PDB file of C-alpha atoms and ligand atoms in Angstrom:
ATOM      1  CA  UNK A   1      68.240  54.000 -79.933  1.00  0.00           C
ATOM      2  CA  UNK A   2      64.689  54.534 -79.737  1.00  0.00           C
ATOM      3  CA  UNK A   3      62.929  54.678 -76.690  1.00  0.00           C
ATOM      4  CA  UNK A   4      59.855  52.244 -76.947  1.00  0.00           C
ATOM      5  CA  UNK A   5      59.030  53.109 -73.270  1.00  0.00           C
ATOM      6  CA  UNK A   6      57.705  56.612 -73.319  1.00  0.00           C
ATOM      7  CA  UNK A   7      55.021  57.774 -71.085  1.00  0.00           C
ATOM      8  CA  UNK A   8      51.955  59.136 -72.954  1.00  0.00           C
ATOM      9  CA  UNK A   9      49.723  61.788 -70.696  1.00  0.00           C
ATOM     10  CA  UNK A  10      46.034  62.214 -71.013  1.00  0.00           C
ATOM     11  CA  UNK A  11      44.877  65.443 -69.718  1.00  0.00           C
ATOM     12  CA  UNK A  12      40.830  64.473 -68.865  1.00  0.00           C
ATOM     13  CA  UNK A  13      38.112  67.880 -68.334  1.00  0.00           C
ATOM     14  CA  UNK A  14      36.435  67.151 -65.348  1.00  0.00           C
ATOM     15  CA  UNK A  15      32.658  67.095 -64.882  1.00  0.00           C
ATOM     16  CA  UNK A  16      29.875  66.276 -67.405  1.00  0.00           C
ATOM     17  CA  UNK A  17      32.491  65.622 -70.036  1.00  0.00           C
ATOM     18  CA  UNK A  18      34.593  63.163 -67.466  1.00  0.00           C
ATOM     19  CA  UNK A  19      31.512  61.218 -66.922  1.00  0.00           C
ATOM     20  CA  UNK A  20      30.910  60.709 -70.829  1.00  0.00           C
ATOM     21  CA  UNK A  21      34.175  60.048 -71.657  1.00  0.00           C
ATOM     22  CA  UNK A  22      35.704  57.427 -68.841  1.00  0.00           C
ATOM     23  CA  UNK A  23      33.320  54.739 -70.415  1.00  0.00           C
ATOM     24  CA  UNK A  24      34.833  55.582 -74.142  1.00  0.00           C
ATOM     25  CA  UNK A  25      38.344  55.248 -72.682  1.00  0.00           C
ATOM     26  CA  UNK A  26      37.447  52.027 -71.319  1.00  0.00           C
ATOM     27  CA  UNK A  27      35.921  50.968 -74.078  1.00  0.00           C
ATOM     28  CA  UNK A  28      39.538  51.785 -75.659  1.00  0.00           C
ATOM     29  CA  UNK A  29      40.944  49.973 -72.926  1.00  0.00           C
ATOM     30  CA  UNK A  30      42.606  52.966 -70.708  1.00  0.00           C
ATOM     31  CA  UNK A  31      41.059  52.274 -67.461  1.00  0.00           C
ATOM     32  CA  UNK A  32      42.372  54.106 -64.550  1.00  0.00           C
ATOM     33  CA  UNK A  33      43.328  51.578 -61.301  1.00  0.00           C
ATOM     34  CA  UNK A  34      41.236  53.243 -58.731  1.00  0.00           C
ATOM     35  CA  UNK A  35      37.560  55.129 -59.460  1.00  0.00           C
ATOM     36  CA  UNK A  36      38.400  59.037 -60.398  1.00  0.00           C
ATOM     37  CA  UNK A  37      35.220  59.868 -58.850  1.00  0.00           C
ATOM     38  CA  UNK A  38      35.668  58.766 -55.236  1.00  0.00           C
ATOM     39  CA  UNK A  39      39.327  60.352 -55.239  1.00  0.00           C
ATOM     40  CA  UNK A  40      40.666  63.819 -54.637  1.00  0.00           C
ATOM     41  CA  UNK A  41      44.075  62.680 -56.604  1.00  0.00           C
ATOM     42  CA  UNK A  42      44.310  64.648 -59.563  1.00  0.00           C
ATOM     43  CA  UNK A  43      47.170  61.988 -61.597  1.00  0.00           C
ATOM     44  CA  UNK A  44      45.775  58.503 -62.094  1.00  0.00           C
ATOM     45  CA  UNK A  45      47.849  55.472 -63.844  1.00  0.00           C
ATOM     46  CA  UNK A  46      45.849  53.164 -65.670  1.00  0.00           C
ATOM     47  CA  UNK A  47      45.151  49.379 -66.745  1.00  0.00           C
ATOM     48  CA  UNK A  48      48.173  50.396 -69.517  1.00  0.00           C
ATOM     49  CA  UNK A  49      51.126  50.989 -67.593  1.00  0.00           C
ATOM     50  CA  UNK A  50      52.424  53.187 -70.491  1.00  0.00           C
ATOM     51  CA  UNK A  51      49.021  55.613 -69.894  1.00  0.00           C
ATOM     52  CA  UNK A  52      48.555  58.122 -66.715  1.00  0.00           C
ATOM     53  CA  UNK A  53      45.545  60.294 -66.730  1.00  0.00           C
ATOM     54  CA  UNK A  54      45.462  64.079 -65.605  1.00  0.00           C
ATOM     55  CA  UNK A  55      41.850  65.457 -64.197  1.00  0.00           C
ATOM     56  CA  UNK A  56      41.657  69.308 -64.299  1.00  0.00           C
ATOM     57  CA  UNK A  57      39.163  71.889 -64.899  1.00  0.00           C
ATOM     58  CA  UNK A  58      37.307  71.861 -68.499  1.00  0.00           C
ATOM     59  CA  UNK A  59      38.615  75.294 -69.379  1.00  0.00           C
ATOM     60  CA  UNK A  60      42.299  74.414 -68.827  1.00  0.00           C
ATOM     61  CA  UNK A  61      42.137  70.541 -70.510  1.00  0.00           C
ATOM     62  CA  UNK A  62      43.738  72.668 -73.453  1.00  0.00           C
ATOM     63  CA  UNK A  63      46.573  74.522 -71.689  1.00  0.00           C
ATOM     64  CA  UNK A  64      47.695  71.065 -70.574  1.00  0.00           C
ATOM     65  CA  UNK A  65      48.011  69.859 -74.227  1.00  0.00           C
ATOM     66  CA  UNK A  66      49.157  73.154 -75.595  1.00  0.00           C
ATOM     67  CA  UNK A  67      51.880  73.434 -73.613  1.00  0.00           C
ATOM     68  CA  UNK A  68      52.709  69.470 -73.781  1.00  0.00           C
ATOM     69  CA  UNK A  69      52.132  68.750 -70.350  1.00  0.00           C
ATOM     70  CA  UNK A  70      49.938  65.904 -71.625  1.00  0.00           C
ATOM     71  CA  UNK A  71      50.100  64.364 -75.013  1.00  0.00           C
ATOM     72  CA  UNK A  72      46.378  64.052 -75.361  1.00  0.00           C
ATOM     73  CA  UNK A  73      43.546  65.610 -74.231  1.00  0.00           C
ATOM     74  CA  UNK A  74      39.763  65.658 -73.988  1.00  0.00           C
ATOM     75  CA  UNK A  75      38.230  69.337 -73.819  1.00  0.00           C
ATOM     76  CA  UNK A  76      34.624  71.169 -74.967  1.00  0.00           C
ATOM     77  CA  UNK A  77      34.627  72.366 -78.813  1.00  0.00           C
ATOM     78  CA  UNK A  78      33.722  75.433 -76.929  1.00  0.00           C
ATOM     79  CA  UNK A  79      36.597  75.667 -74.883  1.00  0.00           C
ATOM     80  CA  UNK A  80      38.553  74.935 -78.000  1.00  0.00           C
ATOM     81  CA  UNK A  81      37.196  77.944 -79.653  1.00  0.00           C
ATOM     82  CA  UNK A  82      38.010  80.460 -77.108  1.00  0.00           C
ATOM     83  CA  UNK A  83      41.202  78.965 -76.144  1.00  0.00           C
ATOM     84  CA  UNK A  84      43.059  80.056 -79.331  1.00  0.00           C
ATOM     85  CA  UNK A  85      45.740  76.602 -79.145  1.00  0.00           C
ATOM     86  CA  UNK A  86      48.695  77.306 -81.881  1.00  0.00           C
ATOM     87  CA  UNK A  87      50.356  73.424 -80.818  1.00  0.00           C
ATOM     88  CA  UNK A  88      47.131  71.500 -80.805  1.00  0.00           C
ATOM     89  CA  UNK A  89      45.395  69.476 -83.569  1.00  0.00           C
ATOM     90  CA  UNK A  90      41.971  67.967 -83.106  1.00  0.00           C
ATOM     91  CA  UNK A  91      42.198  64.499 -83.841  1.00  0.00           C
ATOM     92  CA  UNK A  92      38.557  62.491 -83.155  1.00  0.00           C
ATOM     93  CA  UNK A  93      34.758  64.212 -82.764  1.00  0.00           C
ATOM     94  CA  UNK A  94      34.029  62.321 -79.489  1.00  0.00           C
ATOM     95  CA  UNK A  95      30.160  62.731 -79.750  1.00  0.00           C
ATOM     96  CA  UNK A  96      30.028  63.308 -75.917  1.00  0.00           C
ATOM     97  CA  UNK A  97      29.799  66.557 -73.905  1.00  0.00           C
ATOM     98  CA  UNK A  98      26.872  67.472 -76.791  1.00  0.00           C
ATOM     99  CA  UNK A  99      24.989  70.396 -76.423  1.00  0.00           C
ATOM    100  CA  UNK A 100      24.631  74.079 -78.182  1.00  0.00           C
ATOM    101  CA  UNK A 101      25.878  77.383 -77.695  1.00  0.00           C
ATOM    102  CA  UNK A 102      23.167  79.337 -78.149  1.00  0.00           C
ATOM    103  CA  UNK A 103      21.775  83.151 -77.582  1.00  0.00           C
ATOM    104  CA  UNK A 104      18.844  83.101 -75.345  1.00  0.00           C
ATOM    105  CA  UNK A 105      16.691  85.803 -74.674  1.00  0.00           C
ATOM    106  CA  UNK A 106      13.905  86.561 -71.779  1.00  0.00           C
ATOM    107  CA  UNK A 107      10.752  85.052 -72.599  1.00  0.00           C
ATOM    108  CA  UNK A 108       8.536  88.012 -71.775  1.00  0.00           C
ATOM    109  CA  UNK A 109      10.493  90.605 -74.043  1.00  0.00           C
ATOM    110  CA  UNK A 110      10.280  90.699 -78.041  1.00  0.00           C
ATOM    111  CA  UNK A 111      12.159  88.875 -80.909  1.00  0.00           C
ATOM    112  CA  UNK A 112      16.226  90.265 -80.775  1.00  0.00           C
ATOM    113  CA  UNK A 113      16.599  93.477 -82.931  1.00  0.00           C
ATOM    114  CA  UNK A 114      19.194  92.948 -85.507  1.00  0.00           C
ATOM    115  CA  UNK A 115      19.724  96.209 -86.067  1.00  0.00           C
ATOM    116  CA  UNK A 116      20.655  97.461 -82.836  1.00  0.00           C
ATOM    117  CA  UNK A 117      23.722  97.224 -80.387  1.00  0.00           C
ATOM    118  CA  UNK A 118      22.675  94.256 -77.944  1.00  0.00           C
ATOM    119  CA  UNK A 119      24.472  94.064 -74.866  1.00  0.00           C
ATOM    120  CA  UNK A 120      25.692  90.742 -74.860  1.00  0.00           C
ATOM    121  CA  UNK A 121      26.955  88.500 -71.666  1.00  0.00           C
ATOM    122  CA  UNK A 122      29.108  85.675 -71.832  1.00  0.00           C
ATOM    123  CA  UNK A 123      31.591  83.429 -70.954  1.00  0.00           C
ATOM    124  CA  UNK A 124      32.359  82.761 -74.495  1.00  0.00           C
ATOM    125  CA  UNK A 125      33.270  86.114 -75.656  1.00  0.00           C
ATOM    126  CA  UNK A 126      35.475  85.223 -78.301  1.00  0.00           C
ATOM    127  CA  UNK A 127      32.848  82.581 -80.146  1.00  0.00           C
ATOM    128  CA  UNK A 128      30.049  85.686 -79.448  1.00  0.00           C
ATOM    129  CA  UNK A 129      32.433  88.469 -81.267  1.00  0.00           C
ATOM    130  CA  UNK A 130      32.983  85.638 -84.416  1.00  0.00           C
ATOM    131  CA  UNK A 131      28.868  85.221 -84.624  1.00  0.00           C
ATOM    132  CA  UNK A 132      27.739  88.979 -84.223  1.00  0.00           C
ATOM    133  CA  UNK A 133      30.843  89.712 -86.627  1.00  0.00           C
ATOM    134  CA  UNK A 134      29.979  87.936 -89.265  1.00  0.00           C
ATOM    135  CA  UNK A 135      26.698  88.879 -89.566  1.00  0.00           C
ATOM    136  CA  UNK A 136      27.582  92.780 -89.355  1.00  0.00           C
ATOM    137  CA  UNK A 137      25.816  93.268 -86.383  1.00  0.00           C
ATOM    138  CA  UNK A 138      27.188  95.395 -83.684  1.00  0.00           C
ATOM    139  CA  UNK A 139      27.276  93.882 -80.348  1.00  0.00           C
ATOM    140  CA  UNK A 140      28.811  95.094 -76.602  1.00  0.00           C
ATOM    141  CA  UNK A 141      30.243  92.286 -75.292  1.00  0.00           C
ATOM    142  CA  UNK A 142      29.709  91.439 -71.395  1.00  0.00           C
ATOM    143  CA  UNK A 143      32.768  89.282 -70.178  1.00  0.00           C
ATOM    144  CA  UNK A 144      31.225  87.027 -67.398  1.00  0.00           C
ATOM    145  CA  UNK A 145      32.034  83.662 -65.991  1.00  0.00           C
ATOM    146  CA  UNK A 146      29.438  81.705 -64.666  1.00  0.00           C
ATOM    147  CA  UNK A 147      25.677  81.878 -64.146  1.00  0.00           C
ATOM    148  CA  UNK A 148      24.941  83.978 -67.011  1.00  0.00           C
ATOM    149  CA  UNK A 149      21.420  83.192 -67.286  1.00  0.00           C
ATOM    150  CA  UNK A 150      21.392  86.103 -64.623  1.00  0.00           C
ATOM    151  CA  UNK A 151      22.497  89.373 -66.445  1.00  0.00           C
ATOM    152  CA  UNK A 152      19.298  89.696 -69.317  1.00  0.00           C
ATOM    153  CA  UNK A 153      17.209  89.539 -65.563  1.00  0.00           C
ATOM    154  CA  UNK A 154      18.564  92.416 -64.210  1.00  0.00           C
ATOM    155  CA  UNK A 155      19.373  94.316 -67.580  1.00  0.00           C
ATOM    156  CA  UNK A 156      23.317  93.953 -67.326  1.00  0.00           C
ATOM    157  CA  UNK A 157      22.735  92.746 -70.920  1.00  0.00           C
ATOM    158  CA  UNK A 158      19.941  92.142 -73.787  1.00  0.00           C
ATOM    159  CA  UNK A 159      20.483  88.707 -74.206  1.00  0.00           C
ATOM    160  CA  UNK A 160      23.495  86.095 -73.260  1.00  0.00           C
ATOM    161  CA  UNK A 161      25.589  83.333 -75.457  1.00  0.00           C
ATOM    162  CA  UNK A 162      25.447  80.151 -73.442  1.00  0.00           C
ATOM    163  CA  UNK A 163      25.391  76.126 -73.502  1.00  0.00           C
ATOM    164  CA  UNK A 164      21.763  75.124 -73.811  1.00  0.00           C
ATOM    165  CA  UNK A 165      21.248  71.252 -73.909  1.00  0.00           C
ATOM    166  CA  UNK A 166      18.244  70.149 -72.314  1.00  0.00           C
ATOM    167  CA  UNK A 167      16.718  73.895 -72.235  1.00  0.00           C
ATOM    168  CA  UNK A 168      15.751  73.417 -68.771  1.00  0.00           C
ATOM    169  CA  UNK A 169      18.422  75.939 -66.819  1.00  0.00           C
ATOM    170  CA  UNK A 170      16.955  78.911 -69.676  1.00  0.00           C
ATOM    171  CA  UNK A 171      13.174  77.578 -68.683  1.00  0.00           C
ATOM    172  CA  UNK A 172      13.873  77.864 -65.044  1.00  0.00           C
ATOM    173  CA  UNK A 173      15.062  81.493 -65.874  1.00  0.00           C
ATOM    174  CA  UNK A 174      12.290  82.857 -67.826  1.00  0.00           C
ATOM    175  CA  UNK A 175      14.704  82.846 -70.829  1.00  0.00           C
ATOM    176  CA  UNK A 176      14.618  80.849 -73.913  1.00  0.00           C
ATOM    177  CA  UNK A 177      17.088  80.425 -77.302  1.00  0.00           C
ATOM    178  CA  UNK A 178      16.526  83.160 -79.775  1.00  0.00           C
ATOM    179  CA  UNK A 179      19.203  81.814 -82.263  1.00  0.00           C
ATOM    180  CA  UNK A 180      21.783  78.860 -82.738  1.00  0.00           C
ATOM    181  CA  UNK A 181      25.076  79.478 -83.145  1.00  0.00           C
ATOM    182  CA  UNK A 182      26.225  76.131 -83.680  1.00  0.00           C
ATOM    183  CA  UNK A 183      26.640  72.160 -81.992  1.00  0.00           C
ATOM    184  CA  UNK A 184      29.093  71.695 -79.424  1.00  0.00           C
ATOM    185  CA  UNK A 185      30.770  68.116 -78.498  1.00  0.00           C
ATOM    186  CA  UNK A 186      33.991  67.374 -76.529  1.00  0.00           C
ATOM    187  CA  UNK A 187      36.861  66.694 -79.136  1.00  0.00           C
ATOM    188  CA  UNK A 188      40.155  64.316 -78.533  1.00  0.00           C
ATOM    189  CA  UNK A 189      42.889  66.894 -79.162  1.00  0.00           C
ATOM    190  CA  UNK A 190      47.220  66.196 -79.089  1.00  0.00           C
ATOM    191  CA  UNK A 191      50.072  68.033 -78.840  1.00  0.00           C
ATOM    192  CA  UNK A 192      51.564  69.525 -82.355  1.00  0.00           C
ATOM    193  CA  UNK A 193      55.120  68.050 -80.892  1.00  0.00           C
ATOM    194  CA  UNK A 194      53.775  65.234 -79.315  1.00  0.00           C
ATOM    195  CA  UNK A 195      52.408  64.243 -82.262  1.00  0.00           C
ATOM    196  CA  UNK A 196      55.991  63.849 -83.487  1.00  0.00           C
ATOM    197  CA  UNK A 197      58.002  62.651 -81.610  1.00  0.00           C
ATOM    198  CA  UNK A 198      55.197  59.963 -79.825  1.00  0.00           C
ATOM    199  CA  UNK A 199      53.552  58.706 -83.354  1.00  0.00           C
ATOM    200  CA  UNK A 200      54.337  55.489 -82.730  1.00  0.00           C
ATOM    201  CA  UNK A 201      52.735  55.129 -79.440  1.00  0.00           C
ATOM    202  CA  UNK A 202      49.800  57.450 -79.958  1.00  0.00           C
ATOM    203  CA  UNK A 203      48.902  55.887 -83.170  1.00  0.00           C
ATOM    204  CA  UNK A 204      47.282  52.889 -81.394  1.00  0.00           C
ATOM    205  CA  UNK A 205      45.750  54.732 -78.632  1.00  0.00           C
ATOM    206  CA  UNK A 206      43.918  57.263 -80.857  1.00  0.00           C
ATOM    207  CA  UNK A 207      43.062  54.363 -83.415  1.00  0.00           C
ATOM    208  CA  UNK A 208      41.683  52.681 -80.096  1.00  0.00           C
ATOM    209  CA  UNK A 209      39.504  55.378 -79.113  1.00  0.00           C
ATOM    210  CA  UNK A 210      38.165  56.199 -83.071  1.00  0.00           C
ATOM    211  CA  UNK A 211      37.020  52.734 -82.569  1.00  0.00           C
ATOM    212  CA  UNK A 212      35.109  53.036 -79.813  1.00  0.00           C
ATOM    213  CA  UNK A 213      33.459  56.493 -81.214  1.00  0.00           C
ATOM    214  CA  UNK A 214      32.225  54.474 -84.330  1.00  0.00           C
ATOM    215  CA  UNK A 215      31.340  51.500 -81.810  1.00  0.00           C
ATOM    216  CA  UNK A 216      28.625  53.654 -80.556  1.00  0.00           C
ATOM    217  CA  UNK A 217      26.661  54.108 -83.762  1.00  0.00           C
ATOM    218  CA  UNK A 218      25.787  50.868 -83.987  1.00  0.00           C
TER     219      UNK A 218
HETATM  220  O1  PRT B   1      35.298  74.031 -64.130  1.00  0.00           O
HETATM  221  P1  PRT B   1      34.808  75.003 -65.154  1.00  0.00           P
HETATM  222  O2  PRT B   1      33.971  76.115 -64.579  1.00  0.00           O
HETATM  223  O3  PRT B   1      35.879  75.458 -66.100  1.00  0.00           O
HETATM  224  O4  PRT B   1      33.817  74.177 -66.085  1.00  0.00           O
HETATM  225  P2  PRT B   1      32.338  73.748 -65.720  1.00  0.00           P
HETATM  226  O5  PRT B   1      32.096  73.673 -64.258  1.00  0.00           O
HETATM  227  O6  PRT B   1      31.434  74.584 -66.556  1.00  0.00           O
HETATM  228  O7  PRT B   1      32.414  72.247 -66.221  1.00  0.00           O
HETATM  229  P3  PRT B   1      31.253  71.299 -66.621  1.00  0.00           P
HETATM  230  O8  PRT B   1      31.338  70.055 -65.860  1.00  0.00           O
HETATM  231  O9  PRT B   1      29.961  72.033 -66.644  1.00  0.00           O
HETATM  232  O10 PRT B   1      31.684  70.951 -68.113  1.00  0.00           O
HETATM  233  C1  PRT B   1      31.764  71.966 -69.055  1.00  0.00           C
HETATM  234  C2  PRT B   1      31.880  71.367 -70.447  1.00  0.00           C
HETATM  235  O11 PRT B   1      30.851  70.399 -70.671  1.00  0.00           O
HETATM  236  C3  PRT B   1      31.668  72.448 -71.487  1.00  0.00           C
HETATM  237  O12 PRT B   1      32.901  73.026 -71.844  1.00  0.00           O
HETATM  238  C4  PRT B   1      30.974  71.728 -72.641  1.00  0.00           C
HETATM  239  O13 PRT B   1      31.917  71.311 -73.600  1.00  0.00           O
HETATM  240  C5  PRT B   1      30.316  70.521 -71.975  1.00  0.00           C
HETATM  241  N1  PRT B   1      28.855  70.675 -71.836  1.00  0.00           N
HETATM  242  C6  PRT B   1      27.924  69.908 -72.461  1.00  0.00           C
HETATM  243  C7  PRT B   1      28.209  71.578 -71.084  1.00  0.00           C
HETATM  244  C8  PRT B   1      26.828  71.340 -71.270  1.00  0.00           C
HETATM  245  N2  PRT B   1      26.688  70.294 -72.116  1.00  0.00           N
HETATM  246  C9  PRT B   1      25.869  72.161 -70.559  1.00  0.00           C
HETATM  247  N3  PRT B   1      24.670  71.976 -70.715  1.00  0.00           N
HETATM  248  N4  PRT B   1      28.639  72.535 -70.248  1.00  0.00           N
HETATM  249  C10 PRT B   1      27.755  73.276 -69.590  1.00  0.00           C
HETATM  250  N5  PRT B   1      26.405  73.130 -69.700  1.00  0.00           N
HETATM  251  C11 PRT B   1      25.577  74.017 -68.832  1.00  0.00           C
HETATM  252  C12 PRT B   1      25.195  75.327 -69.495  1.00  0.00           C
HETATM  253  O14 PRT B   1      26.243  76.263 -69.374  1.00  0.00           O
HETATM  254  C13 PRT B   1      23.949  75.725 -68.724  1.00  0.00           C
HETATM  255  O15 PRT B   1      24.281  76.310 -67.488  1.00  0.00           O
HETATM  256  O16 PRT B   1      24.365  73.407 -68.459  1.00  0.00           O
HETATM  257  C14 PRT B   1      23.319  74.370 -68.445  1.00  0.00           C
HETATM  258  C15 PRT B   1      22.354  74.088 -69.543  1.00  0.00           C
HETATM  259  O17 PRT B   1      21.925  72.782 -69.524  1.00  0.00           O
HETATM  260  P4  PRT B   1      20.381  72.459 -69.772  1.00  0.00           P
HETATM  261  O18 PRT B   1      20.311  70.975 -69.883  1.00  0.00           O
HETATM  262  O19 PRT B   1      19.634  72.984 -68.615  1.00  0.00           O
HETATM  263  O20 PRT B   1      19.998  73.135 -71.071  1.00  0.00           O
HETATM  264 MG1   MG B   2      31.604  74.967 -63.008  1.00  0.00          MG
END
């Protein structure tokens, strides 16, 4: 017999992209039962008794999903990218979270030179290798993981591959872009198996929150 009471999980990336996305859930009608921001819990039901929501870091919203420890998922097209996910599909563009991962550069130095090996520092190594790659240049890539805007300061690299949305953090650090790789928004993302074997009740849930996305057009 078919179980028409299963439990769909909602793994959420804190932060910036939690603060965009709670009002498109709600506008899809998953609101959690107490306010996620003035709690420390990190599992909240919601309005729809059939919906909990998981809070955990932006860079392991995937993990959750991949390994089907929550159905759905919100995460960062960049964290997507570097995450390498075999048992996830990306189901809606969310249009929140926006921003671009750029290269930035110091101000006070000259134009990038193509040509030769830039020492490159990121948190995003994998999406930095892919960009230098495909244009044949030759890069040596920095692994860091936070506050990169540091290393082209005190030469541990030439220039960095970061987030850039208002421009203000590279401003503050004497840096500025020097080329785009590409636009970044936070993506609604399910398990491969999930997808299965929950179709019936994810259906209307990820219809629900397409909804909302177009909603916001208007
Ligand atoms: O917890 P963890 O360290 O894993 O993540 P986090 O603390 O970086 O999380 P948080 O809350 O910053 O959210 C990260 C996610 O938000 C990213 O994966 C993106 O998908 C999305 N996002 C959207 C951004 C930005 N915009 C953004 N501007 N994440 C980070 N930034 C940072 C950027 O790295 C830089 O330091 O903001 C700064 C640039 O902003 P401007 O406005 O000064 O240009
Ligand atoms: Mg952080």
């Amino acid at each position: 017999m078919k179980n028409k009471n299963k439990e769909i999980v909602i793994a959420l990336s804190k932060g910036r992209i939690l603060e965009q996305s709670l009002p498109l859930l709600a506008e899809a009608g998953i609101k959690p039962l107490e306010s996620i921001k003035e709690s420390r819990k990190l599992i909240f039901p919601t309005t729809n008794p059939k919906i909990k929501l998981l809070v955990v870091r932006a860079s392991d919203a995937p993990t959750y999903v991949e390994y089907g420890a929550a159905d759905l998922g919100i995460a960062g097209k960049d964290v997507l990218l570097e995450a390498e996910c075999k048992n996830i599909f990306e189901l809606v563009d969310l249009k929140v979270g926006k921003c671009r991962l750029c290269v930035a550069k110091r101000q006070d130095t000259a134009e990038l030179d193509k040509t030769a090996i830039l020492k490159v520092a990121s948190k995003y190594v994998k999406s930095a290798a892919q960009y230098f790659a495909e244009q044949g240049r030759q890069v040596r890539l920095i692994k860091l993981y936070g506050s990169m805007e540091l290393a082209p300061l005190v030469d541990l690299a030439d220039c960095i591959v970061d987030l850039v949305d208002t421009g203000n953090t590279l401003r503050a650090n004497g840096l500025e872009v020097a080329e785009t790789i590409r636009e970044i928004s936070s993506r609604l993302i399910v398990n491969r198996a999930s997808f299965t074997l929950k179709r019936e009740e994810l259906l209307p849930i990820v219809r629900a929150i397409e909804t909302a996305v177009e909603n916001r057009k208007n």
